[in-house]
C-alpha cells in the first residue's frame, strides 16, 4: 500500500508539472494554430532565470518565480514580434522549421551564458519538508506542484471561457478576418495569448525543476514529451490536456517504479494505444 501511495503522489505531481508547462503549448497549437516546438526552450529560460535569482542573487523562491515568469515574457516579446508573427497562418512545416531554429539558438545562448552544467532552484524551508496526512507523509514540494497545477487549470479555463478576452481569442481563432472587421485587434490578442503561454512555460519550468532538471538541452530532451501530451489531450482543450498529463504521468511513473530498466517504453506504448483509439486526442474536435 505504501508503494501504491508513493506512486500515486509522485504520478500526480509529475502529471501536474507536465500540465503547467504543456498547457501553454496546447493554447498556441489549439487556439492560435501555431506549432511552437520552441515552447520547452521558454520553460528552460524560466528555470535558468529562477536558478540565477535564487542561487546567485539570493532572492526568495517566490521572487525568483515572479522574476522568471516576467523575465521570460520580456525575452519572448521581441521574438514574437520579429519571428512568430511571420508564421501565424503559415504552413505547419514552416512553423516547425522556424521554431526548431529558435530552439537551437536559445540552447546555444544558454550554453554560452550559463555553461553546460545542470542548474538547481533552491527550495525554501517551507517546501523542503513533508506534510503528515496520518496515513502517509507527502513531500511538501510535491503537494505544492499539485496545487499549482490545479490553480493554473482553473484560472486558464475561467480566462478562456468566462472573460471578454477569452471571447475575443476564440473569435479570432474561428475567423480572424471577421473578428478584425468587428473591431477585435487580433495582433494584440495573439501577442497576449503568446505571452501567457510563455509565462506558464516559465512557471512550470521553475516549479518542476525538481522533477525535470534544468540543463542546456532541456528544450530538446522534453520537446517530444510536451508535444505528445498536447497531442494526446487534444490541442486547445484544457480538460483534455489535464487528463492526458495525469494519465501519461501515472503510466510513466508506475513504469519507472516497477520496471525502471524499460525507461520510457510504457509511456510511448500508451501514447500509441491512445492515438490509435482517439486519433484527434482525448478531447480533440473534428475539423469542420
PDB file of C-alpha atoms in Angstrom:
ATOM      1  CA  UNK A   1       0.000   0.000   0.000  1.00  0.00           C
ATOM      2  CA  UNK A   2       2.870   2.371   0.766  1.00  0.00           C
ATOM      3  CA  UNK A   3       4.275   1.736  -2.707  1.00  0.00           C
ATOM      4  CA  UNK A   4       0.892   2.387  -4.308  1.00  0.00           C
ATOM      5  CA  UNK A   5       0.532   5.675  -2.403  1.00  0.00           C
ATOM      6  CA  UNK A   6       4.075   6.727  -3.313  1.00  0.00           C
ATOM      7  CA  UNK A   7       3.418   6.039  -6.992  1.00  0.00           C
ATOM      8  CA  UNK A   8       0.098   7.898  -6.869  1.00  0.00           C
ATOM      9  CA  UNK A   9       1.548  11.021  -5.230  1.00  0.00           C
ATOM     10  CA  UNK A  10       4.623  11.143  -7.484  1.00  0.00           C
ATOM     11  CA  UNK A  11       2.484  10.491 -10.573  1.00  0.00           C
ATOM     12  CA  UNK A  12       0.070  13.259  -9.629  1.00  0.00           C
ATOM     13  CA  UNK A  13       2.895  15.742  -9.009  1.00  0.00           C
ATOM     14  CA  UNK A  14       4.673  14.784 -12.235  1.00  0.00           C
ATOM     15  CA  UNK A  15       1.434  14.990 -14.219  1.00  0.00           C
ATOM     16  CA  UNK A  16       0.654  18.445 -12.819  1.00  0.00           C
ATOM     17  CA  UNK A  17       4.136  19.731 -13.691  1.00  0.00           C
ATOM     18  CA  UNK A  18       3.691  18.427 -17.236  1.00  0.00           C
ATOM     19  CA  UNK A  19       0.320  20.154 -17.367  1.00  0.00           C
ATOM     20  CA  UNK A  20       1.580  23.565 -16.203  1.00  0.00           C
ATOM     21  CA  UNK A  21       4.346  23.512 -18.820  1.00  0.00           C
ATOM     22  CA  UNK A  22       2.364  21.905 -21.647  1.00  0.00           C
ATOM     23  CA  UNK A  23      -0.878  23.848 -21.370  1.00  0.00           C
ATOM     24  CA  UNK A  24       0.784  26.895 -22.921  1.00  0.00           C
ATOM     25  CA  UNK A  25       1.751  24.749 -25.913  1.00  0.00           C
ATOM     26  CA  UNK A  26      -1.834  23.489 -26.075  1.00  0.00           C
ATOM     27  CA  UNK A  27      -3.044  27.099 -26.233  1.00  0.00           C
ATOM     28  CA  UNK A  28      -0.660  28.066 -29.033  1.00  0.00           C
ATOM     29  CA  UNK A  29      -1.365  24.909 -31.038  1.00  0.00           C
ATOM     30  CA  UNK A  30      -5.098  24.608 -30.479  1.00  0.00           C
ATOM     31  CA  UNK A  31      -6.215  28.224 -30.260  1.00  0.00           C
ATOM     32  CA  UNK A  32      -3.514  30.143 -32.137  1.00  0.00           C
ATOM     33  CA  UNK A  33      -2.791  27.385 -34.694  1.00  0.00           C
ATOM     34  CA  UNK A  34       0.980  27.640 -34.162  1.00  0.00           C
ATOM     35  CA  UNK A  35       3.148  24.513 -33.850  1.00  0.00           C
ATOM     36  CA  UNK A  36       5.590  26.002 -31.351  1.00  0.00           C
ATOM     37  CA  UNK A  37       8.370  23.461 -30.853  1.00  0.00           C
ATOM     38  CA  UNK A  38      10.369  26.132 -29.003  1.00  0.00           C
ATOM     39  CA  UNK A  39       7.906  26.024 -26.110  1.00  0.00           C
ATOM     40  CA  UNK A  40      10.231  23.917 -23.955  1.00  0.00           C
ATOM     41  CA  UNK A  41      13.004  26.455 -24.536  1.00  0.00           C
ATOM     42  CA  UNK A  42      10.943  29.108 -22.738  1.00  0.00           C
ATOM     43  CA  UNK A  43      10.442  26.721 -19.802  1.00  0.00           C
ATOM     44  CA  UNK A  44      14.212  26.280 -19.761  1.00  0.00           C
ATOM     45  CA  UNK A  45      14.753  30.055 -19.775  1.00  0.00           C
ATOM     46  CA  UNK A  46      12.420  30.385 -16.789  1.00  0.00           C
ATOM     47  CA  UNK A  47      14.366  27.717 -14.923  1.00  0.00           C
ATOM     48  CA  UNK A  48      17.699  29.416 -15.645  1.00  0.00           C
ATOM     49  CA  UNK A  49      16.445  32.829 -14.542  1.00  0.00           C
ATOM     50  CA  UNK A  50      14.995  31.411 -11.317  1.00  0.00           C
ATOM     51  CA  UNK A  51      18.196  29.486 -10.607  1.00  0.00           C
ATOM     52  CA  UNK A  52      20.325  32.615 -11.089  1.00  0.00           C
ATOM     53  CA  UNK A  53      17.960  34.732  -8.992  1.00  0.00           C
ATOM     54  CA  UNK A  54      17.787  32.254  -6.101  1.00  0.00           C
ATOM     55  CA  UNK A  55      21.348  30.878  -6.075  1.00  0.00           C
ATOM     56  CA  UNK A  56      23.453  33.825  -7.221  1.00  0.00           C
ATOM     57  CA  UNK A  57      21.349  36.814  -6.178  1.00  0.00           C
ATOM     58  CA  UNK A  58      19.966  35.207  -3.033  1.00  0.00           C
ATOM     59  CA  UNK A  59      16.351  36.166  -3.764  1.00  0.00           C
ATOM     60  CA  UNK A  60      13.450  34.365  -2.106  1.00  0.00           C
ATOM     61  CA  UNK A  61      11.831  31.492  -4.001  1.00  0.00           C
ATOM     62  CA  UNK A  62       8.639  33.474  -4.644  1.00  0.00           C
ATOM     63  CA  UNK A  63      10.559  36.432  -6.065  1.00  0.00           C
ATOM     64  CA  UNK A  64      12.607  34.048  -8.213  1.00  0.00           C
ATOM     65  CA  UNK A  65       9.396  32.627  -9.699  1.00  0.00           C
ATOM     66  CA  UNK A  66       7.999  36.097 -10.428  1.00  0.00           C
ATOM     67  CA  UNK A  67      11.296  37.206 -11.965  1.00  0.00           C
ATOM     68  CA  UNK A  68      11.466  34.027 -14.061  1.00  0.00           C
ATOM     69  CA  UNK A  69       7.929  34.443 -15.414  1.00  0.00           C
ATOM     70  CA  UNK A  70       8.166  38.125 -16.283  1.00  0.00           C
ATOM     71  CA  UNK A  71      11.789  37.867 -17.401  1.00  0.00           C
ATOM     72  CA  UNK A  72      10.896  35.082 -19.826  1.00  0.00           C
ATOM     73  CA  UNK A  73       7.940  37.069 -21.152  1.00  0.00           C
ATOM     74  CA  UNK A  74      10.185  40.105 -21.728  1.00  0.00           C
ATOM     75  CA  UNK A  75      12.630  37.928 -23.651  1.00  0.00           C
ATOM     76  CA  UNK A  76       9.793  36.382 -25.656  1.00  0.00           C
ATOM     77  CA  UNK A  77       8.115  39.678 -26.661  1.00  0.00           C
ATOM     78  CA  UNK A  78      10.680  40.696 -29.322  1.00  0.00           C
ATOM     79  CA  UNK A  79      10.867  37.074 -30.521  1.00  0.00           C
ATOM     80  CA  UNK A  80       7.105  37.069 -31.003  1.00  0.00           C
ATOM     81  CA  UNK A  81       7.090  40.425 -32.808  1.00  0.00           C
ATOM     82  CA  UNK A  82      10.046  39.707 -35.075  1.00  0.00           C
ATOM     83  CA  UNK A  83       9.684  35.980 -35.750  1.00  0.00           C
ATOM     84  CA  UNK A  84       6.421  34.393 -34.640  1.00  0.00           C
ATOM     85  CA  UNK A  85       4.211  36.972 -36.362  1.00  0.00           C
ATOM     86  CA  UNK A  86       5.797  35.900 -39.647  1.00  0.00           C
ATOM     87  CA  UNK A  87       4.497  32.345 -39.235  1.00  0.00           C
ATOM     88  CA  UNK A  88       0.937  32.948 -37.958  1.00  0.00           C
ATOM     89  CA  UNK A  89      -1.206  31.211 -40.559  1.00  0.00           C
ATOM     90  CA  UNK A  90       1.843  29.791 -42.351  1.00  0.00           C
ATOM     91  CA  UNK A  91       2.077  26.097 -43.349  1.00  0.00           C
ATOM     92  CA  UNK A  92       2.877  23.792 -40.438  1.00  0.00           C
ATOM     93  CA  UNK A  93       6.244  22.774 -41.911  1.00  0.00           C
ATOM     94  CA  UNK A  94       7.307  26.428 -41.942  1.00  0.00           C
ATOM     95  CA  UNK A  95       6.275  26.779 -38.299  1.00  0.00           C
ATOM     96  CA  UNK A  96       8.171  23.631 -37.326  1.00  0.00           C
ATOM     97  CA  UNK A  97      11.367  24.718 -39.054  1.00  0.00           C
ATOM     98  CA  UNK A  98      11.212  28.234 -37.615  1.00  0.00           C
ATOM     99  CA  UNK A  99      10.558  27.114 -34.029  1.00  0.00           C
ATOM    100  CA  UNK A 100      13.200  24.370 -34.133  1.00  0.00           C
ATOM    101  CA  UNK A 101      15.673  27.005 -35.299  1.00  0.00           C
ATOM    102  CA  UNK A 102      14.664  29.232 -32.376  1.00  0.00           C
ATOM    103  CA  UNK A 103      15.146  26.281 -30.019  1.00  0.00           C
ATOM    104  CA  UNK A 104      18.710  25.641 -31.143  1.00  0.00           C
ATOM    105  CA  UNK A 105      19.553  29.348 -30.928  1.00  0.00           C
ATOM    106  CA  UNK A 106      18.261  29.508 -27.335  1.00  0.00           C
ATOM    107  CA  UNK A 107      20.201  26.355 -26.434  1.00  0.00           C
ATOM    108  CA  UNK A 108      23.394  27.860 -27.840  1.00  0.00           C
ATOM    109  CA  UNK A 109      22.895  31.122 -25.934  1.00  0.00           C
ATOM    110  CA  UNK A 110      22.098  29.234 -22.700  1.00  0.00           C
ATOM    111  CA  UNK A 111      25.294  27.189 -23.077  1.00  0.00           C
ATOM    112  CA  UNK A 112      27.347  30.328 -23.631  1.00  0.00           C
ATOM    113  CA  UNK A 113      25.823  32.388 -20.802  1.00  0.00           C
ATOM    114  CA  UNK A 114      25.235  29.775 -18.094  1.00  0.00           C
ATOM    115  CA  UNK A 115      27.599  26.984 -19.064  1.00  0.00           C
ATOM    116  CA  UNK A 116      26.854  23.299 -19.782  1.00  0.00           C
ATOM    117  CA  UNK A 117      26.127  22.269 -16.186  1.00  0.00           C
ATOM    118  CA  UNK A 118      22.805  21.380 -14.581  1.00  0.00           C
ATOM    119  CA  UNK A 119      21.191  24.238 -12.638  1.00  0.00           C
ATOM    120  CA  UNK A 120      19.107  23.893  -9.489  1.00  0.00           C
ATOM    121  CA  UNK A 121      16.460  26.153  -7.996  1.00  0.00           C
ATOM    122  CA  UNK A 122      16.901  26.076  -4.195  1.00  0.00           C
ATOM    123  CA  UNK A 123      13.653  25.407  -2.389  1.00  0.00           C
ATOM    124  CA  UNK A 124      12.674  27.484   0.652  1.00  0.00           C
ATOM    125  CA  UNK A 125      12.469  25.788   4.035  1.00  0.00           C
ATOM    126  CA  UNK A 126       8.666  25.704   3.759  1.00  0.00           C
ATOM    127  CA  UNK A 127       8.858  23.418   0.707  1.00  0.00           C
ATOM    128  CA  UNK A 128      11.694  21.155   1.850  1.00  0.00           C
ATOM    129  CA  UNK A 129       9.836  19.151   4.468  1.00  0.00           C
ATOM    130  CA  UNK A 130       6.800  16.932   4.299  1.00  0.00           C
ATOM    131  CA  UNK A 131       3.140  17.114   5.233  1.00  0.00           C
ATOM    132  CA  UNK A 132       1.847  14.367   7.521  1.00  0.00           C
ATOM    133  CA  UNK A 133      -1.562  13.071   6.410  1.00  0.00           C
ATOM    134  CA  UNK A 134      -1.702  10.399   9.164  1.00  0.00           C
ATOM    135  CA  UNK A 135      -1.634   7.522   6.668  1.00  0.00           C
ATOM    136  CA  UNK A 136       1.405   8.903   4.828  1.00  0.00           C
ATOM    137  CA  UNK A 137       3.792  11.842   4.727  1.00  0.00           C
ATOM    138  CA  UNK A 138       3.838  13.748   1.423  1.00  0.00           C
ATOM    139  CA  UNK A 139       6.773  15.873   0.292  1.00  0.00           C
ATOM    140  CA  UNK A 140       5.704  19.495   0.560  1.00  0.00           C
ATOM    141  CA  UNK A 141       7.115  20.355  -2.851  1.00  0.00           C
ATOM    142  CA  UNK A 142       5.048  17.585  -4.474  1.00  0.00           C
ATOM    143  CA  UNK A 143       1.926  18.982  -2.829  1.00  0.00           C
ATOM    144  CA  UNK A 144       2.900  22.485  -3.956  1.00  0.00           C
ATOM    145  CA  UNK A 145       3.271  21.287  -7.573  1.00  0.00           C
ATOM    146  CA  UNK A 146      -0.156  19.626  -7.437  1.00  0.00           C
ATOM    147  CA  UNK A 147      -1.835  22.764  -6.096  1.00  0.00           C
ATOM    148  CA  UNK A 148      -0.094  24.918  -8.731  1.00  0.00           C
ATOM    149  CA  UNK A 149      -1.420  22.653 -11.483  1.00  0.00           C
ATOM    150  CA  UNK A 150      -4.970  22.842 -10.171  1.00  0.00           C
ATOM    151  CA  UNK A 151      -4.769  26.633  -9.816  1.00  0.00           C
ATOM    152  CA  UNK A 152      -3.458  27.055 -13.363  1.00  0.00           C
ATOM    153  CA  UNK A 153      -6.176  24.788 -14.790  1.00  0.00           C
ATOM    154  CA  UNK A 154      -8.983  26.704 -13.080  1.00  0.00           C
ATOM    155  CA  UNK A 155      -7.567  30.154 -13.869  1.00  0.00           C
ATOM    156  CA  UNK A 156      -6.943  29.371 -17.537  1.00  0.00           C
ATOM    157  CA  UNK A 157     -10.354  27.772 -18.008  1.00  0.00           C
ATOM    158  CA  UNK A 158     -12.034  30.821 -16.479  1.00  0.00           C
ATOM    159  CA  UNK A 159      -9.959  33.236 -18.592  1.00  0.00           C
ATOM    160  CA  UNK A 160     -10.807  31.477 -21.864  1.00  0.00           C
ATOM    161  CA  UNK A 161     -14.424  30.558 -21.183  1.00  0.00           C
ATOM    162  CA  UNK A 162     -15.718  33.341 -18.946  1.00  0.00           C
ATOM    163  CA  UNK A 163     -13.916  36.599 -19.820  1.00  0.00           C
ATOM    164  CA  UNK A 164     -14.169  39.156 -22.631  1.00  0.00           C
ATOM    165  CA  UNK A 165     -10.616  38.389 -23.672  1.00  0.00           C
ATOM    166  CA  UNK A 166     -11.483  34.702 -23.993  1.00  0.00           C
ATOM    167  CA  UNK A 167     -14.367  35.596 -26.282  1.00  0.00           C
ATOM    168  CA  UNK A 168     -12.048  37.706 -28.460  1.00  0.00           C
ATOM    169  CA  UNK A 169      -9.471  34.938 -28.579  1.00  0.00           C
ATOM    170  CA  UNK A 170     -11.991  32.305 -29.646  1.00  0.00           C
ATOM    171  CA  UNK A 171     -13.473  34.699 -32.215  1.00  0.00           C
ATOM    172  CA  UNK A 172     -10.001  35.422 -33.636  1.00  0.00           C
ATOM    173  CA  UNK A 173      -9.327  31.706 -33.929  1.00  0.00           C
ATOM    174  CA  UNK A 174     -12.624  30.918 -35.659  1.00  0.00           C
ATOM    175  CA  UNK A 175     -12.407  33.781 -38.165  1.00  0.00           C
ATOM    176  CA  UNK A 176      -9.585  36.302 -37.752  1.00  0.00           C
ATOM    177  CA  UNK A 177     -10.734  38.500 -40.657  1.00  0.00           C
ATOM    178  CA  UNK A 178     -14.284  38.778 -39.346  1.00  0.00           C
ATOM    179  CA  UNK A 179     -13.074  39.423 -35.790  1.00  0.00           C
ATOM    180  CA  UNK A 180     -10.801  42.216 -37.046  1.00  0.00           C
ATOM    181  CA  UNK A 181     -13.685  43.719 -39.044  1.00  0.00           C
ATOM    182  CA  UNK A 182     -15.735  43.804 -35.832  1.00  0.00           C
ATOM    183  CA  UNK A 183     -13.018  45.758 -34.029  1.00  0.00           C
ATOM    184  CA  UNK A 184     -11.005  42.986 -32.371  1.00  0.00           C
ATOM    185  CA  UNK A 185      -7.291  43.781 -32.507  1.00  0.00           C
ATOM    186  CA  UNK A 186      -6.181  40.285 -33.394  1.00  0.00           C
ATOM    187  CA  UNK A 187      -2.456  41.065 -33.227  1.00  0.00           C
ATOM    188  CA  UNK A 188      -2.798  42.134 -29.603  1.00  0.00           C
ATOM    189  CA  UNK A 189      -4.943  39.090 -28.815  1.00  0.00           C
ATOM    190  CA  UNK A 190      -2.308  36.766 -30.248  1.00  0.00           C
ATOM    191  CA  UNK A 191       0.530  38.632 -28.516  1.00  0.00           C
ATOM    192  CA  UNK A 192      -1.184  38.431 -25.117  1.00  0.00           C
ATOM    193  CA  UNK A 193      -2.013  34.751 -25.643  1.00  0.00           C
ATOM    194  CA  UNK A 194       1.587  34.040 -26.591  1.00  0.00           C
ATOM    195  CA  UNK A 195       2.840  35.911 -23.504  1.00  0.00           C
ATOM    196  CA  UNK A 196       0.523  33.900 -21.257  1.00  0.00           C
ATOM    197  CA  UNK A 197       1.686  30.635 -22.849  1.00  0.00           C
ATOM    198  CA  UNK A 198       5.339  31.604 -22.389  1.00  0.00           C
ATOM    199  CA  UNK A 199       4.731  32.729 -18.806  1.00  0.00           C
ATOM    200  CA  UNK A 200       3.089  29.396 -17.969  1.00  0.00           C
ATOM    201  CA  UNK A 201       6.018  27.546 -19.527  1.00  0.00           C
ATOM    202  CA  UNK A 202       8.461  29.526 -17.381  1.00  0.00           C
ATOM    203  CA  UNK A 203       6.348  28.965 -14.263  1.00  0.00           C
ATOM    204  CA  UNK A 204       6.237  25.236 -14.927  1.00  0.00           C
ATOM    205  CA  UNK A 205       9.960  25.160 -15.608  1.00  0.00           C
ATOM    206  CA  UNK A 206      10.623  26.595 -12.140  1.00  0.00           C
ATOM    207  CA  UNK A 207       8.014  24.630 -10.190  1.00  0.00           C
ATOM    208  CA  UNK A 208       9.017  21.406 -11.938  1.00  0.00           C
ATOM    209  CA  UNK A 209      12.783  21.856 -11.657  1.00  0.00           C
ATOM    210  CA  UNK A 210      12.916  19.116  -9.002  1.00  0.00           C
ATOM    211  CA  UNK A 211      11.276  16.623 -11.379  1.00  0.00           C
ATOM    212  CA  UNK A 212      12.543  17.920 -14.751  1.00  0.00           C
ATOM    213  CA  UNK A 213      16.085  19.207 -14.057  1.00  0.00           C
ATOM    214  CA  UNK A 214      17.130  22.385 -15.860  1.00  0.00           C
ATOM    215  CA  UNK A 215      20.128  21.943 -18.162  1.00  0.00           C
ATOM    216  CA  UNK A 216      21.160  23.301 -21.585  1.00  0.00           C
ATOM    217  CA  UNK A 217      19.464  20.545 -23.600  1.00  0.00           C
ATOM    218  CA  UNK A 218      16.237  20.681 -21.575  1.00  0.00           C
ATOM    219  CA  UNK A 219      14.374  22.116 -24.585  1.00  0.00           C
ATOM    220  CA  UNK A 220      15.303  19.149 -26.776  1.00  0.00           C
ATOM    221  CA  UNK A 221      15.122  16.493 -24.060  1.00  0.00           C
ATOM    222  CA  UNK A 222      11.484  17.261 -23.234  1.00  0.00           C
ATOM    223  CA  UNK A 223      10.290  18.672 -26.576  1.00  0.00           C
ATOM    224  CA  UNK A 224       8.687  15.389 -27.622  1.00  0.00           C
ATOM    225  CA  UNK A 225       7.154  14.862 -24.167  1.00  0.00           C
ATOM    226  CA  UNK A 226       5.383  18.227 -24.201  1.00  0.00           C
ATOM    227  CA  UNK A 227       4.232  17.750 -27.786  1.00  0.00           C
ATOM    228  CA  UNK A 228       2.952  14.250 -27.047  1.00  0.00           C
ATOM    229  CA  UNK A 229       0.811  15.210 -24.055  1.00  0.00           C
ATOM    230  CA  UNK A 230      -0.787  18.030 -26.063  1.00  0.00           C
ATOM    231  CA  UNK A 231      -1.493  15.687 -28.973  1.00  0.00           C
ATOM    232  CA  UNK A 232      -2.943  13.017 -26.685  1.00  0.00           C
ATOM    233  CA  UNK A 233      -5.107  15.518 -24.808  1.00  0.00           C
ATOM    234  CA  UNK A 234      -6.310  17.360 -27.888  1.00  0.00           C
ATOM    235  CA  UNK A 235      -4.785  20.729 -28.780  1.00  0.00           C
ATOM    236  CA  UNK A 236      -6.646  23.666 -27.264  1.00  0.00           C
ATOM    237  CA  UNK A 237      -8.515  21.607 -24.666  1.00  0.00           C
ATOM    238  CA  UNK A 238      -7.728  22.334 -21.024  1.00  0.00           C
ATOM    239  CA  UNK A 239      -9.595  19.283 -19.644  1.00  0.00           C
ATOM    240  CA  UNK A 240      -8.025  17.130 -22.360  1.00  0.00           C
ATOM    241  CA  UNK A 241      -4.511  18.358 -21.565  1.00  0.00           C
ATOM    242  CA  UNK A 242      -5.057  17.804 -17.838  1.00  0.00           C
ATOM    243  CA  UNK A 243      -6.413  14.300 -18.406  1.00  0.00           C
ATOM    244  CA  UNK A 244      -3.548  13.405 -20.743  1.00  0.00           C
ATOM    245  CA  UNK A 245      -0.892  14.710 -18.339  1.00  0.00           C
ATOM    246  CA  UNK A 246      -2.340  12.820 -15.380  1.00  0.00           C
ATOM    247  CA  UNK A 247      -2.844   9.616 -17.383  1.00  0.00           C
ATOM    248  CA  UNK A 248       0.578   9.610 -19.065  1.00  0.00           C
ATOM    249  CA  UNK A 249       2.291  10.860 -15.924  1.00  0.00           C
ATOM    250  CA  UNK A 250       0.742   7.996 -13.984  1.00  0.00           C
ATOM    251  CA  UNK A 251       1.765   5.397 -16.565  1.00  0.00           C
ATOM    252  CA  UNK A 252       5.316   6.758 -16.833  1.00  0.00           C
ATOM    253  CA  UNK A 253       5.787   6.969 -13.055  1.00  0.00           C
ATOM    254  CA  UNK A 254       4.373   3.475 -12.477  1.00  0.00           C
ATOM    255  CA  UNK A 255       6.636   2.025 -15.138  1.00  0.00           C
ATOM    256  CA  UNK A 256       9.720   3.704 -13.685  1.00  0.00           C
ATOM    257  CA  UNK A 257       8.852   2.458 -10.179  1.00  0.00           C
ATOM    258  CA  UNK A 258       8.126  -1.143 -11.108  1.00  0.00           C
ATOM    259  CA  UNK A 259      10.328  -1.710 -14.193  1.00  0.00           C
ATOM    260  CA  UNK A 260      12.925   1.084 -14.358  1.00  0.00           C
ATOM    261  CA  UNK A 261      15.034  -0.841 -16.898  1.00  0.00           C
ATOM    262  CA  UNK A 262      12.328  -0.213 -19.532  1.00  0.00           C
ATOM    263  CA  UNK A 263      12.772   3.561 -19.317  1.00  0.00           C
ATOM    264  CA  UNK A 264      10.031   5.434 -21.207  1.00  0.00           C
ATOM    265  CA  UNK A 265       8.771   2.325 -23.022  1.00  0.00           C
ATOM    266  CA  UNK A 266       5.382   2.242 -21.291  1.00  0.00           C
ATOM    267  CA  UNK A 267       4.904   5.996 -21.738  1.00  0.00           C
ATOM    268  CA  UNK A 268       5.200   5.804 -25.521  1.00  0.00           C
ATOM    269  CA  UNK A 269       3.339   2.493 -25.713  1.00  0.00           C
ATOM    270  CA  UNK A 270       0.406   4.223 -24.003  1.00  0.00           C
ATOM    271  CA  UNK A 271       0.699   7.155 -26.422  1.00  0.00           C
ATOM    272  CA  UNK A 272       0.496   4.808 -29.427  1.00  0.00           C
ATOM    273  CA  UNK A 273      -2.515   2.995 -27.971  1.00  0.00           C
ATOM    274  CA  UNK A 274      -4.396   6.211 -27.139  1.00  0.00           C
ATOM    275  CA  UNK A 275      -3.742   7.798 -30.534  1.00  0.00           C
ATOM    276  CA  UNK A 276      -4.942   4.623 -32.264  1.00  0.00           C
ATOM    277  CA  UNK A 277      -8.238   4.817 -30.362  1.00  0.00           C
ATOM    278  CA  UNK A 278      -8.547   8.635 -30.295  1.00  0.00           C
ATOM    279  CA  UNK A 279      -6.786   9.967 -33.443  1.00  0.00           C
ATOM    280  CA  UNK A 280      -7.671  13.584 -32.556  1.00  0.00           C
ATOM    281  CA  UNK A 281      -6.767  13.220 -28.898  1.00  0.00           C
ATOM    282  CA  UNK A 282      -8.867  12.555 -25.824  1.00  0.00           C
ATOM    283  CA  UNK A 283     -10.782  15.820 -26.203  1.00  0.00           C
ATOM    284  CA  UNK A 284      -9.975  16.662 -29.813  1.00  0.00           C
ATOM    285  CA  UNK A 285     -12.609  18.144 -32.074  1.00  0.00           C
ATOM    286  CA  UNK A 286     -13.220  17.147 -35.646  1.00  0.00           C
ATOM    287  CA  UNK A 287     -12.281  19.719 -38.233  1.00  0.00           C
ATOM    288  CA  UNK A 288     -15.080  21.450 -39.960  1.00  0.00           C
TER     289      UNK A 288
END
